[in-house]
Structures are given as structure tokens and as C-alpha cells.
XYZ file of C-alpha atoms in Angstrom:
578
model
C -6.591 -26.775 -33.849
C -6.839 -26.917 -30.061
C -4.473 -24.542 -29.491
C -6.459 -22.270 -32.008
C -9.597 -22.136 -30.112
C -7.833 -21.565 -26.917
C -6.521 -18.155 -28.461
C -9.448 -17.487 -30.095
C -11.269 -17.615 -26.643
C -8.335 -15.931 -24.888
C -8.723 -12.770 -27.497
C -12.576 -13.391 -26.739
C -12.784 -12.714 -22.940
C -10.299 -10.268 -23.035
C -12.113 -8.186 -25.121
C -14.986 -8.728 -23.120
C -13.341 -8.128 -20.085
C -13.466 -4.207 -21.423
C -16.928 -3.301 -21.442
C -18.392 -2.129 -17.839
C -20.031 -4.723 -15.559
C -21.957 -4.744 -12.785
C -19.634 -4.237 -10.035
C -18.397 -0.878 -11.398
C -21.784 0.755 -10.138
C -21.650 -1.268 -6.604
C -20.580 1.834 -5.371
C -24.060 3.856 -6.278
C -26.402 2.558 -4.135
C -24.188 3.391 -1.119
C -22.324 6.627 -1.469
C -24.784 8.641 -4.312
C -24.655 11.261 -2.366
C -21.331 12.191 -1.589
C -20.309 11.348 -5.330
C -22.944 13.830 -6.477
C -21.416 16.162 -4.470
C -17.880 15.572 -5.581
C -18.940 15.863 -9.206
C -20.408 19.142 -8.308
C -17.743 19.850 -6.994
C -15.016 18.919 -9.823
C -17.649 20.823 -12.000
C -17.140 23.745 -10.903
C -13.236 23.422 -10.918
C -13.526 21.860 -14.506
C -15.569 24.464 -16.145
C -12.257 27.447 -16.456
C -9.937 24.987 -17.137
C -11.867 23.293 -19.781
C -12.214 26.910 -21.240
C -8.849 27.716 -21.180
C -7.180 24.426 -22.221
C -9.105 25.160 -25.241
C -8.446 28.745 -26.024
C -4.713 27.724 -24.901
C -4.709 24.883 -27.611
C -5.917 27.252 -30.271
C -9.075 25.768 -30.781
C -11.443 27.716 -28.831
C -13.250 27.991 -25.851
C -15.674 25.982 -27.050
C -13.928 22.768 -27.843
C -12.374 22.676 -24.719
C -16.111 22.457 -23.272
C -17.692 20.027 -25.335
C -14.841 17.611 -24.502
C -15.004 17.533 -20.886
C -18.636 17.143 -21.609
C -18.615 13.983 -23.512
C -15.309 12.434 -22.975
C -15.707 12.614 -19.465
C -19.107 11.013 -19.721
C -17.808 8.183 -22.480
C -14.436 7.540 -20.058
C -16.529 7.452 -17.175
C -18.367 4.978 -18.099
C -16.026 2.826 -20.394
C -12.586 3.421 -18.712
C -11.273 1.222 -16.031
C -11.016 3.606 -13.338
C -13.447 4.773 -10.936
C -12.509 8.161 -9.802
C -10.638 9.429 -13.272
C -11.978 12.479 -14.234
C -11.310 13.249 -18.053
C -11.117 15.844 -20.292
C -8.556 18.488 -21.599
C -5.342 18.869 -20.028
C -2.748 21.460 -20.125
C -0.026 18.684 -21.676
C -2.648 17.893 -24.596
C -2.996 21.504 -25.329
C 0.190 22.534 -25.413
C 0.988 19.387 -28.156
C -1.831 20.373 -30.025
C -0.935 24.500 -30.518
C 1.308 23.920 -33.399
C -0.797 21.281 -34.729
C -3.835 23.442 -34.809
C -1.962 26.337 -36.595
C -0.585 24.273 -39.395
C -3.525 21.821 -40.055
C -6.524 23.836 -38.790
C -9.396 22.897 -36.554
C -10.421 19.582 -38.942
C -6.827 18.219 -38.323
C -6.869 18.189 -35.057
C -10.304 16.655 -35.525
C -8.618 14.198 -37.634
C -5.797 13.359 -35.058
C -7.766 12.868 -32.153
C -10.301 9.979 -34.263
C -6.939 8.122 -35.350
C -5.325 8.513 -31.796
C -8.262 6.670 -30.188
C -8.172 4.105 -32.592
C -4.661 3.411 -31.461
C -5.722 3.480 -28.055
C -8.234 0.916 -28.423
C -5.935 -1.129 -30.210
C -3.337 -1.112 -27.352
C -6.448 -2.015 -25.180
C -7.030 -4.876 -26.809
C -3.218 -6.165 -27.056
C -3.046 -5.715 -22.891
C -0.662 -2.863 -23.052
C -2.080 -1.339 -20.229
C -0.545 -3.759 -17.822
C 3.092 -2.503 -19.099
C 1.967 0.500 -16.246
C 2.743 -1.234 -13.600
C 6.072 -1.221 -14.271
C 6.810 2.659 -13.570
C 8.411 2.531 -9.961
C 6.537 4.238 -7.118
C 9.495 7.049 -6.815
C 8.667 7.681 -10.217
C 4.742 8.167 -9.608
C 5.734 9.931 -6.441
C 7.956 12.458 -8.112
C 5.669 13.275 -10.843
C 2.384 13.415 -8.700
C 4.542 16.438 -6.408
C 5.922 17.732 -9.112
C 2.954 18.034 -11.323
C 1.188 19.176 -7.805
C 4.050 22.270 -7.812
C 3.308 22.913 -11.929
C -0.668 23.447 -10.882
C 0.039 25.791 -8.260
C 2.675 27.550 -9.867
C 0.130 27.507 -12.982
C -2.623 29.532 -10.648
C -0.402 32.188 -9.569
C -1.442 34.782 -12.679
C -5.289 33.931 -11.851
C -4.640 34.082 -7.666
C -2.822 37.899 -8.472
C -5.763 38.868 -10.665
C -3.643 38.863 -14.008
C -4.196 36.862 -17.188
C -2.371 33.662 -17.344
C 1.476 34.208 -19.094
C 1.926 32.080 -22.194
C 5.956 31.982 -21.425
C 7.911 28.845 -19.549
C 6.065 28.076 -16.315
C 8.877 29.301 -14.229
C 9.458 32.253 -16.745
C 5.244 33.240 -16.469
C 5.213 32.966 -12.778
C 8.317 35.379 -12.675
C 6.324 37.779 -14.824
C 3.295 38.083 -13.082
C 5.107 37.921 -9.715
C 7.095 41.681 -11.454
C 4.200 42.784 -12.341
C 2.003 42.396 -9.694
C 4.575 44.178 -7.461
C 4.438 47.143 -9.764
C 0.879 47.697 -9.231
C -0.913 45.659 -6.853
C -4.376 43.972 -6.649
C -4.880 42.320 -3.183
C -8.801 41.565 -3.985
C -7.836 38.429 -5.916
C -5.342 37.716 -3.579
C -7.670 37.835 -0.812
C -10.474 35.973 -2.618
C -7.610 33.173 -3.459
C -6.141 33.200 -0.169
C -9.639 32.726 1.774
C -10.702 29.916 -0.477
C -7.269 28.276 0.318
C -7.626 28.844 3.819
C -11.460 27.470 4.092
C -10.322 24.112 2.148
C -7.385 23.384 4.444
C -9.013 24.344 7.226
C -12.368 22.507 6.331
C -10.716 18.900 4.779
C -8.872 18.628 8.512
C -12.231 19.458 10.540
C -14.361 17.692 8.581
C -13.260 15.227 5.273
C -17.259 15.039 4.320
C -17.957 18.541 3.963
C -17.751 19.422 0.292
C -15.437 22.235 1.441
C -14.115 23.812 -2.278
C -17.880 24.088 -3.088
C -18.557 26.012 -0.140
C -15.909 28.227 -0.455
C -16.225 28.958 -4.129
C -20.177 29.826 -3.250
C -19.235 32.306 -0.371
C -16.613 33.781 -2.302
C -18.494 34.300 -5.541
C -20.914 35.650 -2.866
C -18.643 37.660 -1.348
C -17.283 39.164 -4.680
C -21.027 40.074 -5.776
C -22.015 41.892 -2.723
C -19.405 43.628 -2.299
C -18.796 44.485 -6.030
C -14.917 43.622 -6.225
C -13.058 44.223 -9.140
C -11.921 40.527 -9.745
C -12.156 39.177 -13.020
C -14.935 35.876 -13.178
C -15.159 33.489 -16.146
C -17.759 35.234 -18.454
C -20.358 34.260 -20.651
C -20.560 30.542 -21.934
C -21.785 29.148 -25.254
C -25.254 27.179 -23.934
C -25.790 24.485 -26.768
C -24.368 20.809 -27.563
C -23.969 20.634 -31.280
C -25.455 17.566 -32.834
C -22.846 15.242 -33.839
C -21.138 16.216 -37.654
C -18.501 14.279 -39.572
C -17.634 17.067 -42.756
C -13.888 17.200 -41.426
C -13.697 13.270 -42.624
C -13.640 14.890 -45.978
C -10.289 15.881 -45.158
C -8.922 12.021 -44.423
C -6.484 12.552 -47.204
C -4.250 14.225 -44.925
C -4.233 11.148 -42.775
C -0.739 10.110 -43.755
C 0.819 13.125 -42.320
C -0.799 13.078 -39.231
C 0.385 9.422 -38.126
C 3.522 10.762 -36.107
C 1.367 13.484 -34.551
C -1.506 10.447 -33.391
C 1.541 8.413 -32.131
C 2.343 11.212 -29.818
C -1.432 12.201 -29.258
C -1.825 8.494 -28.306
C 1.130 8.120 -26.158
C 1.219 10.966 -24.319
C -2.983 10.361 -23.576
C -1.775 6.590 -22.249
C 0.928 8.383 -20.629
C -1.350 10.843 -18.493
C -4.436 8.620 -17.910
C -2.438 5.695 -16.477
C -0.465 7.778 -14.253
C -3.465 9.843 -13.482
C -5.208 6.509 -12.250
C -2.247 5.412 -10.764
C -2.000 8.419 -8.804
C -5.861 8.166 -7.693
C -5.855 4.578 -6.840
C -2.826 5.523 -4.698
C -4.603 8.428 -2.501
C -6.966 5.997 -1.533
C -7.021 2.652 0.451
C -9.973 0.101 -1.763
C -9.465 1.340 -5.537
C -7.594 -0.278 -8.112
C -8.017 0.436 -11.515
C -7.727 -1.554 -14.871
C -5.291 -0.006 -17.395
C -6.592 -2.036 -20.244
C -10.075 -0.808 -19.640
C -8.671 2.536 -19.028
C -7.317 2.699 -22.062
C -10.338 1.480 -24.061
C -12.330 3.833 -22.084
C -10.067 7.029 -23.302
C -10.326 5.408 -27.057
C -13.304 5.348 -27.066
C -13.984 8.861 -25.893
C -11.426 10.345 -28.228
C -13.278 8.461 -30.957
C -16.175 10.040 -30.576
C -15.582 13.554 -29.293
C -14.433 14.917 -32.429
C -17.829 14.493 -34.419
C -18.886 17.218 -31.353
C -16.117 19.543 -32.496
C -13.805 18.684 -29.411
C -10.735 18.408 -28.929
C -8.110 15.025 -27.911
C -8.483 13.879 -24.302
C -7.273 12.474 -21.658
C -7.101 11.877 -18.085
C -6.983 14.532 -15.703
C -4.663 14.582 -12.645
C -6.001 17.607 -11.003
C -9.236 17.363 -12.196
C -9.063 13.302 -10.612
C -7.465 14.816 -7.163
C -10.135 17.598 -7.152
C -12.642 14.391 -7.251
C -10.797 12.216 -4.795
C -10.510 14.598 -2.190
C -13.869 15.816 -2.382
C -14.947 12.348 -1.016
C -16.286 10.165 -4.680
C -16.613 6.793 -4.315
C -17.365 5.549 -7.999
C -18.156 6.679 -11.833
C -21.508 8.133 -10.540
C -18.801 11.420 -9.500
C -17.464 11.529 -12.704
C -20.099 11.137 -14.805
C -22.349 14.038 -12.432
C -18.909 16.834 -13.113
C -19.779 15.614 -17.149
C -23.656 16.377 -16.951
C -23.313 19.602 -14.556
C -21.102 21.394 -17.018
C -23.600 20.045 -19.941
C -26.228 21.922 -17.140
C -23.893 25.182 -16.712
C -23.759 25.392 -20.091
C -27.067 25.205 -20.830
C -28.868 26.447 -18.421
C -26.620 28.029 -15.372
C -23.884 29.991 -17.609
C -25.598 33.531 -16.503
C -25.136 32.255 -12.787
C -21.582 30.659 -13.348
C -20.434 33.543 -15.280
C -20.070 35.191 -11.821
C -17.501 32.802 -10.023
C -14.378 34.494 -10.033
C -11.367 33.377 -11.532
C -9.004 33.683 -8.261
C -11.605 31.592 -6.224
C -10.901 28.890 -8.824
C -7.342 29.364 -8.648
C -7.638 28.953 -5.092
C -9.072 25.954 -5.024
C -6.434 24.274 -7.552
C -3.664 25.658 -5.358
C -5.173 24.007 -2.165
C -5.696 20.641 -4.523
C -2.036 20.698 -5.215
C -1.287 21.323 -1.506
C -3.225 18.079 -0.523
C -1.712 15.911 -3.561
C 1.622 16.207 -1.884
C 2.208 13.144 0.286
C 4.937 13.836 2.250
C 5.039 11.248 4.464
C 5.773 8.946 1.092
C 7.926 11.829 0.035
C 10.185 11.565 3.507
C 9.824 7.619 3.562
C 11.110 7.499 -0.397
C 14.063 9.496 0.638
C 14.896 7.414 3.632
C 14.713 4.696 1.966
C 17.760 4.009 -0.466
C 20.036 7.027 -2.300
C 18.573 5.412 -5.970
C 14.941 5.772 -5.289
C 15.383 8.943 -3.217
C 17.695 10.402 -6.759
C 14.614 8.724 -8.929
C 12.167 10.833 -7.129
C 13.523 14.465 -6.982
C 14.624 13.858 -10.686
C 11.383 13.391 -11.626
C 10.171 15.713 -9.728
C 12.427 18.759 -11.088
C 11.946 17.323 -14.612
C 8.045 17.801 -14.431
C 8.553 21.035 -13.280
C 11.248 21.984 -15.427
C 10.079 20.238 -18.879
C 6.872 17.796 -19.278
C 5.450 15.017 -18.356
C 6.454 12.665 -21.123
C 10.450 13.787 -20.382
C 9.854 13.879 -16.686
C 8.437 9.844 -16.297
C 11.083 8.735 -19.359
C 13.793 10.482 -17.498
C 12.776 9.043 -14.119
C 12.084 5.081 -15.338
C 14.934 5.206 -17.303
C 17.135 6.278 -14.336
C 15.064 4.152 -12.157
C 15.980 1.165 -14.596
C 19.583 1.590 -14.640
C 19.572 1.450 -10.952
C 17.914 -1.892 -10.734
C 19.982 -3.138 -13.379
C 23.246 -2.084 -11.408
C 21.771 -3.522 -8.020
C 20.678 -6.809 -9.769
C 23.806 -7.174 -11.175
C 25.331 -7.044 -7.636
C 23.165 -9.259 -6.087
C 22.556 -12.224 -8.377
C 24.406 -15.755 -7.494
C 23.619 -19.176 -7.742
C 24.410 -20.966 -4.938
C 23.377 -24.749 -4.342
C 21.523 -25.594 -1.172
C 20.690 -29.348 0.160
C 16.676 -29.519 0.926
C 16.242 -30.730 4.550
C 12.775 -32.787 4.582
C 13.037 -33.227 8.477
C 11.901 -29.665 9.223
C 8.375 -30.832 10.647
C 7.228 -33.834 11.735
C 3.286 -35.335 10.592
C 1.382 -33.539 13.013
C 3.222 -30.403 12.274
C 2.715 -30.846 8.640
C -1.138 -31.738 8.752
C -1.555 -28.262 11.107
C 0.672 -26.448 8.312
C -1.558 -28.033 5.436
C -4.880 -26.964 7.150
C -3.741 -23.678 9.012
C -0.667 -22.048 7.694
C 1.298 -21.423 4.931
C 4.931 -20.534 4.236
C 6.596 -18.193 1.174
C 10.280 -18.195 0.223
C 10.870 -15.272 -1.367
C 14.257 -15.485 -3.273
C 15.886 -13.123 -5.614
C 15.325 -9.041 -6.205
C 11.889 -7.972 -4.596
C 11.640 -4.427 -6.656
C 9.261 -3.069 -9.110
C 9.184 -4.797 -11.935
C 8.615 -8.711 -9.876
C 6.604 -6.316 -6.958
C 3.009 -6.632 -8.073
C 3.543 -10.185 -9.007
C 4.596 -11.039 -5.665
C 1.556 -8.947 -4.270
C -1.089 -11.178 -6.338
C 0.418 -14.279 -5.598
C 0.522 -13.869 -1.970
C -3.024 -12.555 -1.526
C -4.079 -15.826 -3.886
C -3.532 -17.315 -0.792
C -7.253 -18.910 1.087
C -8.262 -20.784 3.717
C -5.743 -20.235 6.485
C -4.778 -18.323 9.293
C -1.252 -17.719 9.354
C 1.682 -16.575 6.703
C 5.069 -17.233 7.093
C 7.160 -14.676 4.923
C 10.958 -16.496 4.562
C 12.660 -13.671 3.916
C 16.452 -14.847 4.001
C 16.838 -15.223 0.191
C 15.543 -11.726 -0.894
C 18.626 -10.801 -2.710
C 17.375 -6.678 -3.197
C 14.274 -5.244 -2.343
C 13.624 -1.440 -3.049
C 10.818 0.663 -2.029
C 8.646 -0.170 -4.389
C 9.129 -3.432 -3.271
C 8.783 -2.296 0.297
C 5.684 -0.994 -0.244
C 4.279 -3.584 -1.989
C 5.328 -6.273 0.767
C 4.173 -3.630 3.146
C 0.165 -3.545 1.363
C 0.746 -7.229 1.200
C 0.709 -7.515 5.483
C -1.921 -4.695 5.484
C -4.354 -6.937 3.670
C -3.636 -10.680 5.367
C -4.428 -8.782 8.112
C -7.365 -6.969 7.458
C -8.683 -10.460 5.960
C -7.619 -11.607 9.795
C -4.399 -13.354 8.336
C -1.557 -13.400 10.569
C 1.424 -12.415 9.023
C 5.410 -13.823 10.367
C 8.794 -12.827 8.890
C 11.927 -14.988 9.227
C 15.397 -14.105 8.166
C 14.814 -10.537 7.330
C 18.496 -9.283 6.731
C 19.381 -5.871 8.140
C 20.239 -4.209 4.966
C 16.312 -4.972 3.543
C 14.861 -3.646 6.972
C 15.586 -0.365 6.582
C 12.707 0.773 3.654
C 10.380 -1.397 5.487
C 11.156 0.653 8.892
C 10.952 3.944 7.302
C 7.542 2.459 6.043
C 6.351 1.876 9.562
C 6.138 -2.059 8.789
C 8.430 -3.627 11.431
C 7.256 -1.760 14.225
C 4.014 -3.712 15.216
C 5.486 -7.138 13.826
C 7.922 -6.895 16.235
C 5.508 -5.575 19.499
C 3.327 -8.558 18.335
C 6.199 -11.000 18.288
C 6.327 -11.746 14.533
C 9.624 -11.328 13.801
C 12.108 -14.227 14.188
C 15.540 -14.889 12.700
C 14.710 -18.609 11.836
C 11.579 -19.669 10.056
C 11.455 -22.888 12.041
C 10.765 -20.181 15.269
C 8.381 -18.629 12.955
C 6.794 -21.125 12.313
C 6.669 -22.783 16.513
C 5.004 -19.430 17.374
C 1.937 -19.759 14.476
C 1.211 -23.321 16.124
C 1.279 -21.992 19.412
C -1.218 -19.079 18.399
C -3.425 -21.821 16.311
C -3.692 -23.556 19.496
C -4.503 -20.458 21.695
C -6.906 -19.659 19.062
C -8.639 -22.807 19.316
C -8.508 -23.618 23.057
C -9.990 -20.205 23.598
C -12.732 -20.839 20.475
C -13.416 -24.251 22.409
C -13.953 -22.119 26.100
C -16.364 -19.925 24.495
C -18.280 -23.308 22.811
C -18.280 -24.579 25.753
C -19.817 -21.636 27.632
C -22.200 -21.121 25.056
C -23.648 -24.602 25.513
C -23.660 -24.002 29.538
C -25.970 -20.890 28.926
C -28.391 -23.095 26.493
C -28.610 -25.787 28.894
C -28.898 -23.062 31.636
C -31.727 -21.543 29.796
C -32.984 -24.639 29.236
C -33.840 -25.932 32.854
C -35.255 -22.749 33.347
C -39.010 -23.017 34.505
């Protein structure tokens, strides 16, 4: 019966654990203005694509509005990431063309309602926190290659021709032939500019909301000059009330299940990564994937009664948001409310922005979402993640995302299988108590404390590690013993490597002992070994480790003790003054 009510609360606070709190508007008070300005900003890149993921899915200009509109408000506030910016996505519309042409509008309707219930459902189980388990050369390869699909996606829009419905590769071919037979340089110039003034402007100055300045002058610059570039056109300008006639329909549920599945997985799929990706351009944000996915349930729950379309989260839309400078859900939610606002009251003034200025502010997004110092540290690292990373990579490009991160963690799987297989002994050691003597032990109790890390350190044990080691309070000094690691890849690099970033932002020093050569070299390429060893923290035996942490305690506190002791000289000093 015990055991009962312990479940019962378990399932309890979990599911409370969903619903927004406090903290995930801390960042309002303190950065409302550069997240209004970022969702401003991500409006204005939102409001074509939204438009043309939904003509592209077959379902209309207009769905493809209404969805950004209130899934990205619903996600925004619900999901469990605070820079995700959701709506429709090129992926989701491509899955939902041939489900639109054989089961109509109210189908798709249909799917999207049963899809969210499944992704509420794997909210509540804790699926989410299966996401950690995609490598970082997997989220590496995908976030350039899905960079090189956006900018290759542009191209048509950046040459001033409509956007090619064949292969990506194939389209950009296309338009690349035809664009040499008779060519437009207006667009190219208005793309090219725009470009130009973002990479320019991000490198002189990170707070100026540089693609909204450049889309202004160059919709300026197009109207005064009276350019022949094609601009987005006239918008629809009113939210429909909410209507549920397509319900009447629900006897077709049956044969939709396999087409929710993939709905479901494939919006999982995306958001995750998507958050993933934005926690990962910045230094403080972390999302929650069970939240996230709650959040996205939710929203593709509800948007269909507004005659939109399945949702999800939005990688360029989210890197649009990030690099324009948001801080919190106060971004996302503003990009939601402005496009309600274009649409209802702005759409003769938006009608104006031209296409290619758009396009050129995607293409300089995708330029920026590249890291390649990752990239170049990835493919220092070890053959197996470097292979894991341009395989994804090319299979983003070259197929979709759902092939392109199976492909990768399955490769990146088989890998750690092979080198776990290689590495894994059992090997009896005696356990020496005389290592420290009592008034070593008492300063280790108060001030220090030692890890022995043993076994593989790669990405499926990495982010356990990471939150067991910064569980650790109340002391000033971490000994890493290091000898035992039988593996470590670089996901586990870079997870030990965040790990000695915050001790020592929280003014914890960090010491490694017995660090083979063979695990060094993805924490060199990472930059991690460098200041350890200037600052004398790296030692081949953890019992020299640990002699140098005692004899910086003691520095520590003779020189807190000096400056005591000085302090009370001045206060008497004061004090005998007449």
C-alpha cells in the first residue's frame, strides 16, 4: 500500500512538474527589451515561411499562419524551452502533402489533434529524457547540415525565382540554369546586402537587432527605388473563432494512427533537437524535454479547431531568435502576437518586404548556425565521432531529418558498442586505507572532494556524470581521478569539459590525476588541458593532486587571515581617531 502512494505521488509531481512556474519568466523583468526585439525580429522572418510551409503542405496559406500564431503562443508558454520558436516547418509539410491530397483539409485536422495527444502522453511517461542520448556529433552534424538545407532552400527566393518543388539539390540546380539564362541581379543584390549588413553588424555589435534593420532598409530601398523584386503580397487579416465540424469526420480515425505515429515522432524528433541545438548556442539555457514535449501537445491539440496545421519546433526560426539576442518565452511569445498584429493590422505594410531580403536573412542565419570550431574539434577528436558527424551531416542534406539523426545514432551506437567492447575488464584492486592521515582527512571532509571515474565516459553515462559532479556543495576543491576511465569520446569530452567550466565559475577548483594519453587528446582539441596545466592542476598521481589542493586551502586561508587581520588594524585605527 506504501509503495502505492509513493507512485501515485511520483506520477503526481511529475505531472506537475509540466505546467510553467515562476522561474520561466525570471528572465522578463531583466532583458524585455531585447526579447521584444528578437521576437520582432523572428516575426518578420516567420511570416513567408509560415506562408509557404502552408501552401507547400497543400493546405493553404492560411493554415500555415494561424499555426505559427497559436502554436507558437501555446508552446511558448507550455513547452520546456525558453528560446524555441514553433510553428510550421518544412519537414512537417512535406509529410503532410500526400496526406492532405488523400484525406483532405479535415484529416489533416484530424491527425494533428491525435498526434498531440500522443505527445502529451509521452510527456507524461518521461520520454523526453530518452534525448539526451543522441551524441553531440550527431546534433552537430544535423544542426550544419540542416544550416546547408536552409541556405540551399533560399537560393530560388535570393535569384528572384519561385521556389522549385524538385529534390533540394535537384531545385537549386534548376534555378541556378535558369537564372544564368536570363539574369535578375536586383534580388541578388537585395539578398546579398542583407547578408552582408547581418555579418557585418552581429561582429560589430551582438545587441543591434541587425536582420531587422536590414530587412527595413532594404524593403526601403526596394520601394524607393521601385525594383522589380517580388515581396510577399497580401495577407488574410482575421483569426477565425475556434470550430470543431471536422470531428464529425473521427470515423476515419483508425486509418490515420500510422500517419499520427509519424506526425508525433517526427514533431518529438524536431523540437528536441531544435532545443537541443538552442540550448547549445548559448552558455545558461537548458531546456526540459518532458515539458517540451507537453508544450508541443498541447499546441497541436488545439491548433486544429483554428484550421491550422501540425507543429513543431523550429530550428531556423529558434536560431533566428537566439542570435537576435532573446533571453526567455517573452521572445517567443512577442514573434506569435506580431504576426497575429501583421495580420491584422500591418499586412498592407508587410506586403512590401521583399522576398530576397527574407531569403537573405535565412542564408546569413544558416551562416551563423555553423559552429566550426565544434565542427574542427569533433573531427580532431576520434575517426568514429568525426565519421558520425559528416554522415549526418550529408544525410540531412541528402534525405531528412528523421533518416539523417537514425542514420547518425545508429552509427554512433555501433561505435560505442565496438569501443566498449574493447575496453571493458574486471580487474581486482586491494583498497589502501593509509592514503591520508586524520588531519588530512578532516581538511578533505570540510574542503575537498575526490571522484573516481571508472569505466566508458561517452554519451549515453555523459550527462549522468555531469549532474552528479555539479551535486557536489560546500567545498573548494575537486579532485577528478581519472586513471580508470576506460573510453571517453567527445561527447564525453565535452561534457567533462562544461563540468570544469562550471566548478569554476561557482569558484571550485578543479585537479585531474591519472589522465592517460590516449583520453587527452578530445579534451586538448577542446581547449581543456591547456589552463589546467599553466595553473598546475594536472598531476599523474592523485595523492600529488591532492598535496597541491591542501597547499592552496592553506594559501587561501593564510591570505583570508592577513586581510582579517588588516581589516581589524584599520577599525582599531579608525577607532583611536579623535
Amino acid at each position: 500500500m506504501t509503495t502505492t502512494r509513493e507512485t501515485t505521488a511520483t506520477k503526481r509531481r511529475r505531472f506537475r512538474q509540466l505546467f510553467p512556474e515562476r522561474s520561466d519568466f525570471a528572465h522578463v523583468r531583466r532583458h524585455w527589451h531585447t526579447d521584444l526585439l528578437a521576437g520582432l525580429t523572428v516575426a518578420v522572418v516567420a511570416l513567408p515561411l509560415a506562408l509557404g510551409f502552408g501552401i507547400a503542405s497543400g493546405l493553404g496559406a492560411f493554415a500555415g499562419l494561424i499555426t505559427s500564431i497559436i502554436a507558437g503562443v501555446l508552446a511558448a508558454l507550455l513547452g520546456g524551452s525558453n528560446l524555441q520558436v514553433s510553428g510550421p516547418t518544412g519537414t512537417m509539410a512535406v509529410v503532410l502533402v500526400p496526406l492532405a491530397a488523400t484525406h483532405s483539409h479535415t484529416g489533416v485536422m484530424l491527425v494533428g489533434i491525435m498526434a498531440g495527444v500522443m505527445l502529451i502522453a509521452l510527456a507524461v511517461g518521461g520520454a523526453g529524457r530518452y534525448a539526451r542520448y543522441v551524441p553531440v556529433p550527431v546534433v552537430e552534424g544535423f544542426t550544419a547540415g540542416v544550416a546547408i538545407v536552409i541556405a540551399v532552400q533560399q537560393l530560388p527566393p535570393s535569384l528572384g525565382l519561385p521556389t522549385q518543388n524538385a529534390h533540394l539539390l535537384t531545385g537549386a540546380w534548376e534555378s541556378l540554369r535558369t537564372f544564368a539564362a536570363a539574369p535578375d541581379w536586383a534580388p541578388v543584390a537585395v539578398a546579398g546586402g542583407v547578408v552582408a549588413a547581418i555579418l557585418l553588424g552581429s561582429r560589430l555589435h551582438s545587441q543591434i537587432p541587425t536582420p531587422l534593420l536590414a530587412v527595413v532598409a532594404a524593403t526601403a530601398a526596394v520601394w524607393f527605388a521601385e525594383l522589380d523584386v517580388a515581396v510577399i503580397g497580401s495577407l488574410p487579416r482575421t483569426i477565425p473563432a475556434p470550430e470543431a465540424g471536422f470531428l464529425d469526420f473521427a470515423s476515419e480515425a483508425p486509418e490515420l494512427v500510422a500517419a499520427a505515429i509519424a506526425i508525433c515522432a517526427l514533431c518529438a524528433l524536431e523540437s528536441l533537437l531544435s532545443a537541443t541545438v538552442a540550448d547549445n548556442m548559448t552558455v545558461d539555457q537548458h531546456h526540459n524535454p518532458d515539458r517540451e514535449l507537453f508544450g508541443q501537445g498541447v499546441a497541436n491539440l488545439v491548433t486544429p479547431f483554428f484550421g491550422g496545421m501540425p507543429s513543431s519546433g523550429a530550428l531556423a526560426r529558434t536560431a533566428v531568435n537566439v542570435r537576435s539576442g532573446a533571453a526567455g518565452r517573452l521572445a517567443s511569445l512577442t514573434h506569435a502576437l506580431v504576426l497575429a498584429l501583421m495580420m491584422l493590422a500591418l499586412a498592407p505594410l508587410v506586403a512590401h518586404v521583399p522576398l530576397a531580403a527574407l531569403a537573405g536573412v535565412l542564408i546569413a542565419t544558416s551562416i551563423r548556425m555553423i559552429e566550426v570550431g565544434s565542427m574542427l574539434a569533433l573531427a580532431r577528436s576520434t575517426r568514429a565521432d568525426a565519421a558520425v558527424m559528416w554522415l549526418t551531416l550529408a544525410a540531412t542534406v541528402l534525405f531528412n531529418l528523421v533518416w539523417a539523426v537514425a542514420v547518425g545514432i545508429a552509427l554512433a551506437g555501433l561505435l560505442a558498442l565496438g569501443r566498449i567492447s574493447r575496453s571493458v575488464s574486471v580487474e581486482e584492486e586491494p583498497i589502501d586505507h593509509g592514503d591520508h592521515h586524520d588531519e588530512e582527512a578532516a581538511l578533505l571532509h570540510e574542503h575537498i572532494v575526490a571522484y573516481r571515474l571508472e569505466g566508458p565516459l561517452f554519451f549515453a553515462a555523459a550527462h549522468r556524470f555531469l549532474l552528479q559532479l555539479l551535486d557536489v556543495a560546500d567545498v573548494r576543491v575537486v579532485v577528478l581521478r581519472m586513471s580508470r576511465v576506460s573510453t571517453m569520446d567527445a561527447s564525453g569530452a565535452m561534457v567533462l569539459a562544461d563540468a570544469v567550466k562550471r566548478l569554476e565559475h561557482r569558484g571550485i577548483a578543479v585537479y585531474l590525476s591519472g589522465l592517460e594519453p590516449v583520453h587527452a587528446k578530445p579534451l586538448e582539441a577542446l581547449g581543456v588541458l591547456e589552463p589546467l596545466w599553466q595553473q598546475g592542476r594536472l598531476f599523474e598521481h592523485t595523492s600529488e593532486a591532492i598535496a597541491a589542493a591542501r597547499r592552496r586551502l592553506k594559501a587561501d586561508g593564510l591570505l583570508e587571515q592577513l586581510e582579517a587581520e588588516a581589516g581589524g588594524l584599520r577599525g582599531e585605527a579608525e577607532a583611536e581617531r579623535p
